[in-house]
Coordinates of C-alpha atoms and ligand atoms in Angstrom, one line a residue:
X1015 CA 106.4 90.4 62.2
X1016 CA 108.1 87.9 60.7
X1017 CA 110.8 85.4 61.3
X1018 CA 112.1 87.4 63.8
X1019 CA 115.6 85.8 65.9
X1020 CA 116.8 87.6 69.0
X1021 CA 119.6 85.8 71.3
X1022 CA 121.1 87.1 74.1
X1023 CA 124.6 85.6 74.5
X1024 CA 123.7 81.9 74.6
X1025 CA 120.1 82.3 75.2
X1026 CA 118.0 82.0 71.8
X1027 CA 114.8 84.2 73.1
X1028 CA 113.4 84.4 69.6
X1029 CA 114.0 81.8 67.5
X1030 CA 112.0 82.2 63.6
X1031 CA 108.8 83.6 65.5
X1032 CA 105.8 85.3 63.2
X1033 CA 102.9 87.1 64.6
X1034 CA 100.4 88.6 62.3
X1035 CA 97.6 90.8 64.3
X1036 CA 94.5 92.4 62.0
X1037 CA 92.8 95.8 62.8
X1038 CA 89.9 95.4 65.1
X1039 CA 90.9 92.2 66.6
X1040 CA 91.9 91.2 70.2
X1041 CA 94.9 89.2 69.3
X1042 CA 96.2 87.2 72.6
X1043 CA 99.9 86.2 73.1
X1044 CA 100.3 82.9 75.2
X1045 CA 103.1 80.9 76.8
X1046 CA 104.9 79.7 79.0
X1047 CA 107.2 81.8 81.2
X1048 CA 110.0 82.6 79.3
X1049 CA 108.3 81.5 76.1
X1050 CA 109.3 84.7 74.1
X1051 CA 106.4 86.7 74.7
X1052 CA 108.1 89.9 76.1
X1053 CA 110.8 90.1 74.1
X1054 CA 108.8 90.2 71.0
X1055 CA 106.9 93.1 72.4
X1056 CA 110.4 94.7 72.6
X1057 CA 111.1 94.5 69.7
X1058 CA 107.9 96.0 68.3
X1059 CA 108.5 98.6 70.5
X1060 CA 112.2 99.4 69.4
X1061 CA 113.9 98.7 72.5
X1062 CA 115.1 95.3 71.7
X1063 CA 116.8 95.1 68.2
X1064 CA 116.5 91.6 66.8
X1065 CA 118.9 89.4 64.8
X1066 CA 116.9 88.7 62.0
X1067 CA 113.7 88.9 60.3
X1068 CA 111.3 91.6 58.7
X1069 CA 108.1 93.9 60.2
X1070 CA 105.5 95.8 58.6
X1071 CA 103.2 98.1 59.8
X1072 CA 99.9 98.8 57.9
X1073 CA 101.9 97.4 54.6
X1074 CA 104.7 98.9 55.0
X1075 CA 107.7 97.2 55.5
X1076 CA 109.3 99.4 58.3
X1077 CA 113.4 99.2 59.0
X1078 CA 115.4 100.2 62.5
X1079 CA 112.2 100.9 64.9
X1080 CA 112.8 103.2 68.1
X1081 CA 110.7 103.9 70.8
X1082 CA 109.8 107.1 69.1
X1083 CA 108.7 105.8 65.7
X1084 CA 107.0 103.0 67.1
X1085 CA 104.9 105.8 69.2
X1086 CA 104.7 107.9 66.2
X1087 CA 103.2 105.3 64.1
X1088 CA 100.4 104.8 66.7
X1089 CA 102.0 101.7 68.7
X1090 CA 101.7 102.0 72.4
X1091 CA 102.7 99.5 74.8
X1092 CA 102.0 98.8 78.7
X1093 CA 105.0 96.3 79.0
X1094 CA 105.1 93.8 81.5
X1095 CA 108.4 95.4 83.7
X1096 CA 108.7 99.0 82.7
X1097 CA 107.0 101.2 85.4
X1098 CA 106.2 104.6 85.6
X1099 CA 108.3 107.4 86.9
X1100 CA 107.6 107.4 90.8
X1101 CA 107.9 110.8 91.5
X1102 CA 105.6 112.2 88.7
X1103 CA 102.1 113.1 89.6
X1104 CA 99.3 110.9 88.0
X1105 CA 98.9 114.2 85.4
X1106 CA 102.6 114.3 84.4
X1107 CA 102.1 110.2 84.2
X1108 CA 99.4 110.2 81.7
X1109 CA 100.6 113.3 79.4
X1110 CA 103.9 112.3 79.4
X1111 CA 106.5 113.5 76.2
X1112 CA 102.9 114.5 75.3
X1113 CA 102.6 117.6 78.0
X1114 CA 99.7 120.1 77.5
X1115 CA 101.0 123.1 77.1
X1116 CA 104.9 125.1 76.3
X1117 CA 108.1 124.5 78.6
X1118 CA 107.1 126.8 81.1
X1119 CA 103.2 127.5 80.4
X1120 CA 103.2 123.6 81.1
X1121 CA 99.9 123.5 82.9
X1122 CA 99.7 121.0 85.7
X1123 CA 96.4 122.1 87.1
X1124 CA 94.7 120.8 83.2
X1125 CA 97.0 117.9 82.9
X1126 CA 95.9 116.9 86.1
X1127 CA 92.0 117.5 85.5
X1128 CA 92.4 116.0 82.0
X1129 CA 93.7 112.7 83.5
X1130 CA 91.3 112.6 86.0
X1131 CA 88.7 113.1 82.8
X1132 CA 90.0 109.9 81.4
X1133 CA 90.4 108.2 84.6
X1134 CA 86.5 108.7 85.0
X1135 CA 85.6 108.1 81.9
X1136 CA 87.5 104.7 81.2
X1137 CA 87.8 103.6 84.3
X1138 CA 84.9 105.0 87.0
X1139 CA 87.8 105.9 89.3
X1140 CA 89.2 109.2 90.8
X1141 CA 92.7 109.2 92.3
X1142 CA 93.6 112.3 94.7
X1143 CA 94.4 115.5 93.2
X1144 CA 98.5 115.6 92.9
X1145 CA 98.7 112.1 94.0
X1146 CA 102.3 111.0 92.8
X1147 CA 102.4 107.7 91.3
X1148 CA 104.6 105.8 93.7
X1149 CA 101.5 106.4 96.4
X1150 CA 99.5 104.6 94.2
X1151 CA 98.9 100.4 94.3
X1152 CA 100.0 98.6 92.0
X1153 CA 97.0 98.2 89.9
X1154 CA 96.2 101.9 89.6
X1155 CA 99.4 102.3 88.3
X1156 CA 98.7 99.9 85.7
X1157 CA 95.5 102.0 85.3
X1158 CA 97.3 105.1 84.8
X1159 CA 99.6 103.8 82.4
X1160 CA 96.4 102.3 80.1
X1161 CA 94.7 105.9 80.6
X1162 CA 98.1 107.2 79.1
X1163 CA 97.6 105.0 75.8
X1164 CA 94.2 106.0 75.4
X1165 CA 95.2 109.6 75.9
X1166 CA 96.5 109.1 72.4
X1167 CA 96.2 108.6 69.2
X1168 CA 96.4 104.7 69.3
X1169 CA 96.3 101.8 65.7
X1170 CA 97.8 98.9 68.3
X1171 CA 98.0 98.9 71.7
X1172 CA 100.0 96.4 73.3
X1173 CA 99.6 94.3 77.1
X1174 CA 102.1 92.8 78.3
X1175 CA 100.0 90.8 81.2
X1176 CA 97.7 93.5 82.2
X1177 CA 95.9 92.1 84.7
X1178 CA 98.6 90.6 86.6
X1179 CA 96.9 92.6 89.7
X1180 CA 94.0 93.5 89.2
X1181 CA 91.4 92.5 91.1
X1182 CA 88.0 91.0 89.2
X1183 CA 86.1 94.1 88.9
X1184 CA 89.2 96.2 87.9
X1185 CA 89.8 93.3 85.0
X1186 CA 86.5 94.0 84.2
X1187 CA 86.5 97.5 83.6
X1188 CA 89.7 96.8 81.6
X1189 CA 87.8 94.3 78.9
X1190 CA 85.4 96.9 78.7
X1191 CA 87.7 99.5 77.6
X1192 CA 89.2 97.1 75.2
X1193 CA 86.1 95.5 73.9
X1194 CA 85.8 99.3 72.9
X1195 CA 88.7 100.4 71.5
X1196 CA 88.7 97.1 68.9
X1197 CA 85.2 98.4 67.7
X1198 CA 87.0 101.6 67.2
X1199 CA 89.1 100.0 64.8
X1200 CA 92.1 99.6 67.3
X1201 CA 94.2 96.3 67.4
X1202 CA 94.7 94.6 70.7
X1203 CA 97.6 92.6 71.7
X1204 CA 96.8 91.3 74.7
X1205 CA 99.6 88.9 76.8
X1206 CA 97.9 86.7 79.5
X1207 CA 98.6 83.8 82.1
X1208 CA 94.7 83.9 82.8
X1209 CA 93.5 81.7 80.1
X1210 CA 89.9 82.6 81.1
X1211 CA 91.0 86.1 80.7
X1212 CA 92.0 84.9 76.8
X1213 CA 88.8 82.6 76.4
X1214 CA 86.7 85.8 77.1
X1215 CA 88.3 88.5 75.7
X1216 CA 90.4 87.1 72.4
X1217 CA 89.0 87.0 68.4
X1218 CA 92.5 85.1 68.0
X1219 CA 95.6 84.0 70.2
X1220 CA 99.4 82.7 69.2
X1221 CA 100.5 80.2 71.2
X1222 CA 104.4 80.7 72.3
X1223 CA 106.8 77.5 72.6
X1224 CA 110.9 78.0 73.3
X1225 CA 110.9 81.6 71.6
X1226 CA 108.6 80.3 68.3
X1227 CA 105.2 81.1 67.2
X1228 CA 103.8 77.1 67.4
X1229 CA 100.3 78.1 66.4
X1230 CA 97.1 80.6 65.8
X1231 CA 93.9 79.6 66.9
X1232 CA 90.4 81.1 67.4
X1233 CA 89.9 80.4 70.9
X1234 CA 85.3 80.6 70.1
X1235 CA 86.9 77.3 68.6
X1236 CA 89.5 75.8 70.6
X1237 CA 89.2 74.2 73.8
X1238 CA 91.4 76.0 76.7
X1239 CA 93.3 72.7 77.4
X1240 CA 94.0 72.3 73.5
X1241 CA 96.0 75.7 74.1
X1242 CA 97.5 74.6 77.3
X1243 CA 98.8 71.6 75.5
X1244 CA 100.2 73.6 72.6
X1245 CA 101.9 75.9 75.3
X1246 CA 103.7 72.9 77.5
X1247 CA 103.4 70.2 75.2
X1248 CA 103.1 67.6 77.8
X1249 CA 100.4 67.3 80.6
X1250 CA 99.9 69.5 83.9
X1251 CA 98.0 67.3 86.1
X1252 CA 95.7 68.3 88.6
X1253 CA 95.8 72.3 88.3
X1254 CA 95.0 71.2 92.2
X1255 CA 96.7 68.4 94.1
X1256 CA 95.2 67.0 97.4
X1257 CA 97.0 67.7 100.5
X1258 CA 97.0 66.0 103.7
X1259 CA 98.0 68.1 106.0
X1260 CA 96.6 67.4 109.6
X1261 CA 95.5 70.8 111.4
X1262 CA 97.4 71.5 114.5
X1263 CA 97.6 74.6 117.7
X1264 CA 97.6 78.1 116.2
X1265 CA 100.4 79.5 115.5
X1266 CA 99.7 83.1 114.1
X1267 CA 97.2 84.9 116.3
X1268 CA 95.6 88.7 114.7
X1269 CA 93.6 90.1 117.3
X1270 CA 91.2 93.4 117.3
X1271 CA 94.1 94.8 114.7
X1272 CA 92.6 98.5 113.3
X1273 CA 94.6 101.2 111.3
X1274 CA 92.5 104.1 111.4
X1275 CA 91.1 104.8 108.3
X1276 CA 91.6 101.8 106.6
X1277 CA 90.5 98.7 108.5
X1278 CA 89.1 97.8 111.9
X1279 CA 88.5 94.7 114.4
X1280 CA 90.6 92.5 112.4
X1281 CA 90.4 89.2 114.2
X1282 CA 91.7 85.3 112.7
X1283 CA 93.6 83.0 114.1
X1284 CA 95.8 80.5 111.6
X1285 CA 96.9 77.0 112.5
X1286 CA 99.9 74.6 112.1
X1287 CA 99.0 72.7 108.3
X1288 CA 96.7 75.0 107.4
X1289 CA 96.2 77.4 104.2
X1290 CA 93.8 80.1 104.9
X1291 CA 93.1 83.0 101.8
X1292 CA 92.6 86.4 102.4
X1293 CA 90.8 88.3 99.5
X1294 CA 89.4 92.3 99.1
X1295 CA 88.5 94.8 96.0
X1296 CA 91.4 97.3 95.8
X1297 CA 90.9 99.4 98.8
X1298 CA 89.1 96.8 101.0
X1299 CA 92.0 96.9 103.5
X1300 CA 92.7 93.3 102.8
X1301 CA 96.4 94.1 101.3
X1302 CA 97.0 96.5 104.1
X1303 CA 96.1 93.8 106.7
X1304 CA 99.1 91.7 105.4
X1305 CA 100.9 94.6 105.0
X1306 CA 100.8 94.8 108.9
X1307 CA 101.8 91.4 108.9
X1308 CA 105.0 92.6 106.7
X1309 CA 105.9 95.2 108.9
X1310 CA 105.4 97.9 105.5
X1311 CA 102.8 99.6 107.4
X1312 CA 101.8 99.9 111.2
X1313 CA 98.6 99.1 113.0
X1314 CA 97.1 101.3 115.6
X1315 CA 95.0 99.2 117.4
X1316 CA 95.3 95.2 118.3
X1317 CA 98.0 92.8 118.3
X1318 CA 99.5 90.2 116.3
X1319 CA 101.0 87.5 118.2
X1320 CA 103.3 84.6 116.6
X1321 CA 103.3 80.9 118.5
X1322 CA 102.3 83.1 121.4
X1323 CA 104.6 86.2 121.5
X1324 CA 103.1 89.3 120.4
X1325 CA 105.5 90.8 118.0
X1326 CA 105.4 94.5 116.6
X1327 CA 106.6 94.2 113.1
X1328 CA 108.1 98.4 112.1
X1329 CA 109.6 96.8 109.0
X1330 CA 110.4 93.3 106.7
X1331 CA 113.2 92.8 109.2
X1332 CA 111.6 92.5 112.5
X1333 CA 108.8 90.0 110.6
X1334 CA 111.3 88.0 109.0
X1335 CA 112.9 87.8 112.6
X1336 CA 109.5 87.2 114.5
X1337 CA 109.5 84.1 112.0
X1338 CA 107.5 85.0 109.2
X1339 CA 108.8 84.1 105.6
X1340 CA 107.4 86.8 103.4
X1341 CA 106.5 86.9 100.0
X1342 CA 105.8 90.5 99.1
X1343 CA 103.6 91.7 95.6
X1344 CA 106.0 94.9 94.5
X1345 CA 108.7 91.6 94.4
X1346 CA 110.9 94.0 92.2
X1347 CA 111.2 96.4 95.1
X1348 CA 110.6 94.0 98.1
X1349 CA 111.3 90.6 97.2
X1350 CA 114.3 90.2 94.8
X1351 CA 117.6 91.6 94.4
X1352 CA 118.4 91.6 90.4
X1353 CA 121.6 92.0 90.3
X1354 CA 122.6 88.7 92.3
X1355 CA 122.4 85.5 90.7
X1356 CA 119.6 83.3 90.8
X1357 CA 121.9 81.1 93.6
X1358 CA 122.7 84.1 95.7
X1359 CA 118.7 85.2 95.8
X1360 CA 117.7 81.3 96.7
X1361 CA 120.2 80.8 98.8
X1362 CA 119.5 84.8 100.9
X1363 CA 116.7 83.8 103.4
X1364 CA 118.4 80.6 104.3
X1365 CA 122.2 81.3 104.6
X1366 CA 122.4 79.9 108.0
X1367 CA 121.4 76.4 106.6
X1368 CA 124.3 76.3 104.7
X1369 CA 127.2 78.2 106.5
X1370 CA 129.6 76.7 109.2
X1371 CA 131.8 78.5 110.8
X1372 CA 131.2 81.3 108.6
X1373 CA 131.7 79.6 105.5
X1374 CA 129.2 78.4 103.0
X1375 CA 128.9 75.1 102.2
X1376 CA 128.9 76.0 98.4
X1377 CA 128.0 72.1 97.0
X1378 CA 124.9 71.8 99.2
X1379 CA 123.5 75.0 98.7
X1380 CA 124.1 74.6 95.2
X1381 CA 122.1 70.9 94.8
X1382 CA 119.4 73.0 97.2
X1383 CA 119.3 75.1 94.5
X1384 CA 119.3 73.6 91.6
X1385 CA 116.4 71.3 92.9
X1386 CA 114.0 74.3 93.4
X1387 CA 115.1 75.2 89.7
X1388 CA 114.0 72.2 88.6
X1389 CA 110.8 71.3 91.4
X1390 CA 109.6 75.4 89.9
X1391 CA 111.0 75.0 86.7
X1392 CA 113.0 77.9 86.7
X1393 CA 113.9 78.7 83.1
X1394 CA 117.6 80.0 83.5
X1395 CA 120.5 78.7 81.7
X1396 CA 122.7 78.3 85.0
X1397 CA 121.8 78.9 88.9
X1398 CA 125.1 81.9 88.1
X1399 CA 123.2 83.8 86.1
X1400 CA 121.6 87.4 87.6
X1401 CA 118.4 87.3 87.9
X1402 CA 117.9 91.1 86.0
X1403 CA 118.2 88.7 82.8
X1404 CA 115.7 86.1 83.4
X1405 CA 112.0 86.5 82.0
X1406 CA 108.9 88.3 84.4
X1407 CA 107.5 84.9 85.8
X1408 CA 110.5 83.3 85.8
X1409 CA 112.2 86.2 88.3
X1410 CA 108.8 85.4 90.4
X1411 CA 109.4 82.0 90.9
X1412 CA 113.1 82.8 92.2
X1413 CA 111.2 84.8 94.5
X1414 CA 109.5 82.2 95.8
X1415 CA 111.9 79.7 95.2
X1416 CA 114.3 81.7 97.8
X1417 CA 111.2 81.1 101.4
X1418 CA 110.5 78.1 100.2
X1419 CA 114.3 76.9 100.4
X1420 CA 114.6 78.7 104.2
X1421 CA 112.0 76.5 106.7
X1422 CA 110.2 79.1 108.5
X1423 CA 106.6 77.7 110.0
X1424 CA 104.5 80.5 109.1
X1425 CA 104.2 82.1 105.4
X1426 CA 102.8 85.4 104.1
X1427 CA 102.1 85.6 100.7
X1428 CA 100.6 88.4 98.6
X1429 CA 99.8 87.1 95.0
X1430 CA 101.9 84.5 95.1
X1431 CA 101.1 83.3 91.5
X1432 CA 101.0 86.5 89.5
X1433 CA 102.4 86.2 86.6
X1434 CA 103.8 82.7 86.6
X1435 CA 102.4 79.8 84.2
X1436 CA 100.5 77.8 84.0
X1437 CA 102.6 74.7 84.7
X1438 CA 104.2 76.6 87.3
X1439 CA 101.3 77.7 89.0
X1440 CA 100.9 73.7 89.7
X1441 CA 104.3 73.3 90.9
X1442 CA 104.0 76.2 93.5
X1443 CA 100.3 75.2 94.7
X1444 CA 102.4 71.1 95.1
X1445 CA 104.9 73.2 96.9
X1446 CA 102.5 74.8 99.2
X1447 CA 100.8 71.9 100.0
X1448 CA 104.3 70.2 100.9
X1449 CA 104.8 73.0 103.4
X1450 CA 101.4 72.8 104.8
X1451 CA 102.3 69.1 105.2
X1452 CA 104.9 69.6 107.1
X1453 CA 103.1 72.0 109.3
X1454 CA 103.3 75.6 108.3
X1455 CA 100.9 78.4 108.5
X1456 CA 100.1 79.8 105.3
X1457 CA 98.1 83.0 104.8
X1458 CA 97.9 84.0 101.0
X1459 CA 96.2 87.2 100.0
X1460 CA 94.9 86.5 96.6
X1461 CA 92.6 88.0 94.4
X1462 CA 92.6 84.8 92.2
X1463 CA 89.3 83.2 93.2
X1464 CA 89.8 79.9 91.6
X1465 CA 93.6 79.4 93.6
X1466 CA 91.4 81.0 96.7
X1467 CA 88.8 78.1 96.4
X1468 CA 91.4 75.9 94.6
X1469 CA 94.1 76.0 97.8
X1470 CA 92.4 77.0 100.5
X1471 CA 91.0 75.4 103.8
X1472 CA 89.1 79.1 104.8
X1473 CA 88.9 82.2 102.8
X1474 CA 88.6 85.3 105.0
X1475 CA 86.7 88.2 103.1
X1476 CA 87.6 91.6 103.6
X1477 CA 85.3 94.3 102.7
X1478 CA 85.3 98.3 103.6
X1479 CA 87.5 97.5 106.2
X1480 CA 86.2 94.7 108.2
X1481 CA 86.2 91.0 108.0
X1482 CA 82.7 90.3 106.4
X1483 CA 83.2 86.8 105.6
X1484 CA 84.5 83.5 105.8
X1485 CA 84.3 80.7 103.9
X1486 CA 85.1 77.0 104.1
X1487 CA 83.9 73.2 102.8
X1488 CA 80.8 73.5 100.8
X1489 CA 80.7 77.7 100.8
X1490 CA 84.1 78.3 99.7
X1491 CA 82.9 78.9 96.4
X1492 CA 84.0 81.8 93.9
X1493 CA 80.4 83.3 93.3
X1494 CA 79.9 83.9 97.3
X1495 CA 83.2 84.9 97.5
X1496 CA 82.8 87.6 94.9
X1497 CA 79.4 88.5 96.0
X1498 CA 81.2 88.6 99.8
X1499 CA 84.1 91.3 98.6
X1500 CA 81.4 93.5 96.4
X1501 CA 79.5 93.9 99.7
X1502 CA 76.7 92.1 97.4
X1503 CA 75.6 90.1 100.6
X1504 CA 75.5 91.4 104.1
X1505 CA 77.1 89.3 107.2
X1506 CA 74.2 88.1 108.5
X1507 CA 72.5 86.8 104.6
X1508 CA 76.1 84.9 104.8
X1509 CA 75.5 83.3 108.0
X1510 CA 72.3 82.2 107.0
X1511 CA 73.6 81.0 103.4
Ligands
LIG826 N1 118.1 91.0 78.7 C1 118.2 89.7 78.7 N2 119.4 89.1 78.9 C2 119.5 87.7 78.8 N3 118.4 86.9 78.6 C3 117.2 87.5 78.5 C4 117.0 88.9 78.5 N4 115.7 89.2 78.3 C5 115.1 88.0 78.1 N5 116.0 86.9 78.2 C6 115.7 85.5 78.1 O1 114.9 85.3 76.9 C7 113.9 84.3 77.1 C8 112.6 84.9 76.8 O2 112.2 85.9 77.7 P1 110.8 86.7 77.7 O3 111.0 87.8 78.7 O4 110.5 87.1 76.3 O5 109.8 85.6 78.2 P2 108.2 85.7 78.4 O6 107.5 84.8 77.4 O7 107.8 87.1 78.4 O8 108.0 85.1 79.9 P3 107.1 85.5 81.1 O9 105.8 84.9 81.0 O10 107.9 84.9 82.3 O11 107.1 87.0 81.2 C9 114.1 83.9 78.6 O12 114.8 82.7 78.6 C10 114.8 85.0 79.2 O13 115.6 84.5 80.3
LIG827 MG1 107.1 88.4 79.9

């Protein structure tokens, strides 16, 4: 691709940008939010049409791509905000526009058993039988959609931030998978906020800057922070600032919680200025613990009390009421409403702040807001502008923008840096610490071990169910905490540690 120029109105997204990517290679795409990165992918994929500039495939200069002839050509793409049909099984998923069989000798029954072939094979998983996809979790949808790439006849495959949640052992099924389909011949693009993830796994990676390609580099001969700086061009600081918060009564109690099936005996208690992680493989129970907490599903057993009341969360609404600011992972579905403006979302979870007599006191929530723009560094071109047209992490941080602007005392927070920066990553950690200081709760489910032992005064591991660990001061350390959530270690070897 090269010199390719896309704007949207005023916004330049692309602006000259080149990216050259070699059969066999792991090619990594790196910037910051709202660098460029996606919309370059679109373009590749025929869904965006740029400006200016020329492609070619194998060679061949190529004119008008589509979605079609991009697949045709062997181009397949897991983009970054483009899910998958929520009311198709995991079979119809995979063998989509690709369906085994004739209109009505369509067999479901082999689709089905050929996915689940694949899923095995790639990935060592098995999903139910008929399983439609929106009953799956967010990262075995992502797994289904790779499974439907490699179902294929694939010369590029394309990531737009893959692992964005996944936990570490998922991620690591997922670099093996790739690591086999570049010795195949097969060229990777692979988009990542995890610059371990690009250290590991990359032959080569472009650095991103304001919609142009500033750079290649072979990262077996770069330093990680030589990247960083050719990403932000200026310095982050401490990837994680001190806090001083001063620990003080509890304020969110869990006791003997259970939801049969899935976890048991869930006890912790979190206090005023503190930040306590929560952390589980995919199917721990951890995420359906603080989905309790969010009112999305329904414990059986046990009670959750806040500052002392017991409260019964059946939905968002009664937590947000019970006084819980929430920051939901699905933040497309939960957290977000495109179609307002990035104002109107800031502004949602705190109207009462800035309203008098039923009217809203426009000037003061709109210096509110444009300070979280700038304290997140929101890339927008105005607080008016919906927030459908803004970039992946940059739509995140207006998600978290929007609690942190409303002062509730207790926060829950599932993956609350996916897909953000680098550079933001740092503000939102600062932020966090800010709230801790002025004495909130915060419980962050995480699967992010470095944030986990970065930003937290306790980790609670959740394994199979039941709280197997916890960590703190000298043992809150990523190896134990992995070991802890593989069931490596039992309880007891953990106490004695
Ligand atoms: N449909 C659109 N309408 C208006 N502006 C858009 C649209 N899509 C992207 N942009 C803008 O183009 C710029 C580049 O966005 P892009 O999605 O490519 O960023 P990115 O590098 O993928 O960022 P992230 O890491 O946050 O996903 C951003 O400023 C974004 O707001
Ligand atoms: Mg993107």
């Amino acid at each position: 691709m090269k010199g390719i120029c896309k704007a949207f109105g005023p916004v330049k997204a692309l602006v000259d940008a080149s990216l050259e990517v070699m059969p066999g290679t792991i090619h990594g795409l790196v910037g910051q939010n709202g660098a460029g990165k996606s919309t370059i992918i679109k373009v590749l994929a025929g869904i965006i049409a740029p400006d200016a500039g020329s492609i070619e495939i194998g060679g061949r200069p190529v004119g008008r791509l589509t979605p079609a002839s991009v697949e045709r050509l062997g181009i397949h793409f897991i983009h970054q905000d483009r899910l998958l049909v929520p009311t198709a099984t995991v079979g119809e998923a995979v063998f989509l526009r690709h369906e085994i069989g004739f209109g009505a000798f369509i067999s479901r029954r082999r689709m089905a058993a050929a996915a689940n072939e694949l899923l095995k094979r790639y990935f060592g998983i098995e999903l139910p039988a008929g399983a439609l996809i929106k009953d799956l979790t967010t990262a075995q949808q992502k797994i289904v959609q790779i499974t439907r790439a490699l179902a294929q006849k694939t010369a590029v495959l394309v990531l737009d931030e893959p692992t964005a949640s996944l936990v570490k052992t998922e991620v690591d099924s997922l670099f093996a998978v790739l690591r086999r389909l570049k010795a195949d011949g097969i060229a990777i693009i692979f988009i990542s906020h995890y610059m371990q993830e690009i250290d590991q796994l990359c032959d080569v990676v472009t650095v991103m800057r304001n919609g142009a390609d500033v750079g290649t580099v072979r990262p077996a001969e770069t330093s990680i922070d030589k990247i960083i700086a050719m990403m932000i061009a200026r310095d982050v600081g401490a990837m994680f600032p001190k806090r001083k918060a001063a620990i003080g009564a509890p304020v969110l109690d869990v006791s003997q919680l259970g939801l049969a099936g899935r976890f048991e005996d869930i006890s912790f208690t979190i206090r005023q200025g503190e930040i306590v992680g929560i952390t589980g493989l995919l199917g721990s129970g951890a995420k359906e613990i603080v989905n309790c907490l969010f009112g999305l599903q329904t414990a059986d057993k046990g009670t959750i009390a806040v500052e002392g009341r017991s409260v019964h969360p059946s939905g968002p609404y009664d937590a947000v009421a019970a006084g819980l600011a929430l920051l939901p992972e699905d933040r497309r579905a939960h957290g977000i409403a495109l179609d307002l403006s990035v104002r109107e979302n800031v502004s949602l979870a705190s109207l009462g702040r800035y309203s008098s007599k039923g009217l809203i006191k426009r000037a003061e929530e709109g210096r509110q807001v444009d300070a979280l723009i700038r304290e997140l560094t929101i890339k927008t071109p105005g607080k008016d502008v919906l927030v459908r047209q803004l970039s992946g992490g940059n739509q995140q941080k207006v998600s978290i923008a929007k609690w942190l602007s409303c002062q509730s005392r207790i926060y829950v927070l599932d993956e609350p840096t996916v897909a953000v920066d680098i550079a933001a990553k740092v503000e939102i950690y600062g932020l966090l610490n800010r709230l801790a200081e002025r004495g909130a709760a915060i419980l962050m489910l995480s699967s992010d071990l470095l944030e986990l032992t970065g930003m937290c005064d306790r980790v609670l591991v959740v394994y199979r169910g039941a709280l197997t660990g916890e960590f703190s001061g000298a043992r809150l350390d990523s190896d134990l905490l992995l070991a802890a959530s593989s069931g490596a270690s039992r309880p007891s070897e953990m106490e004695a540690a």
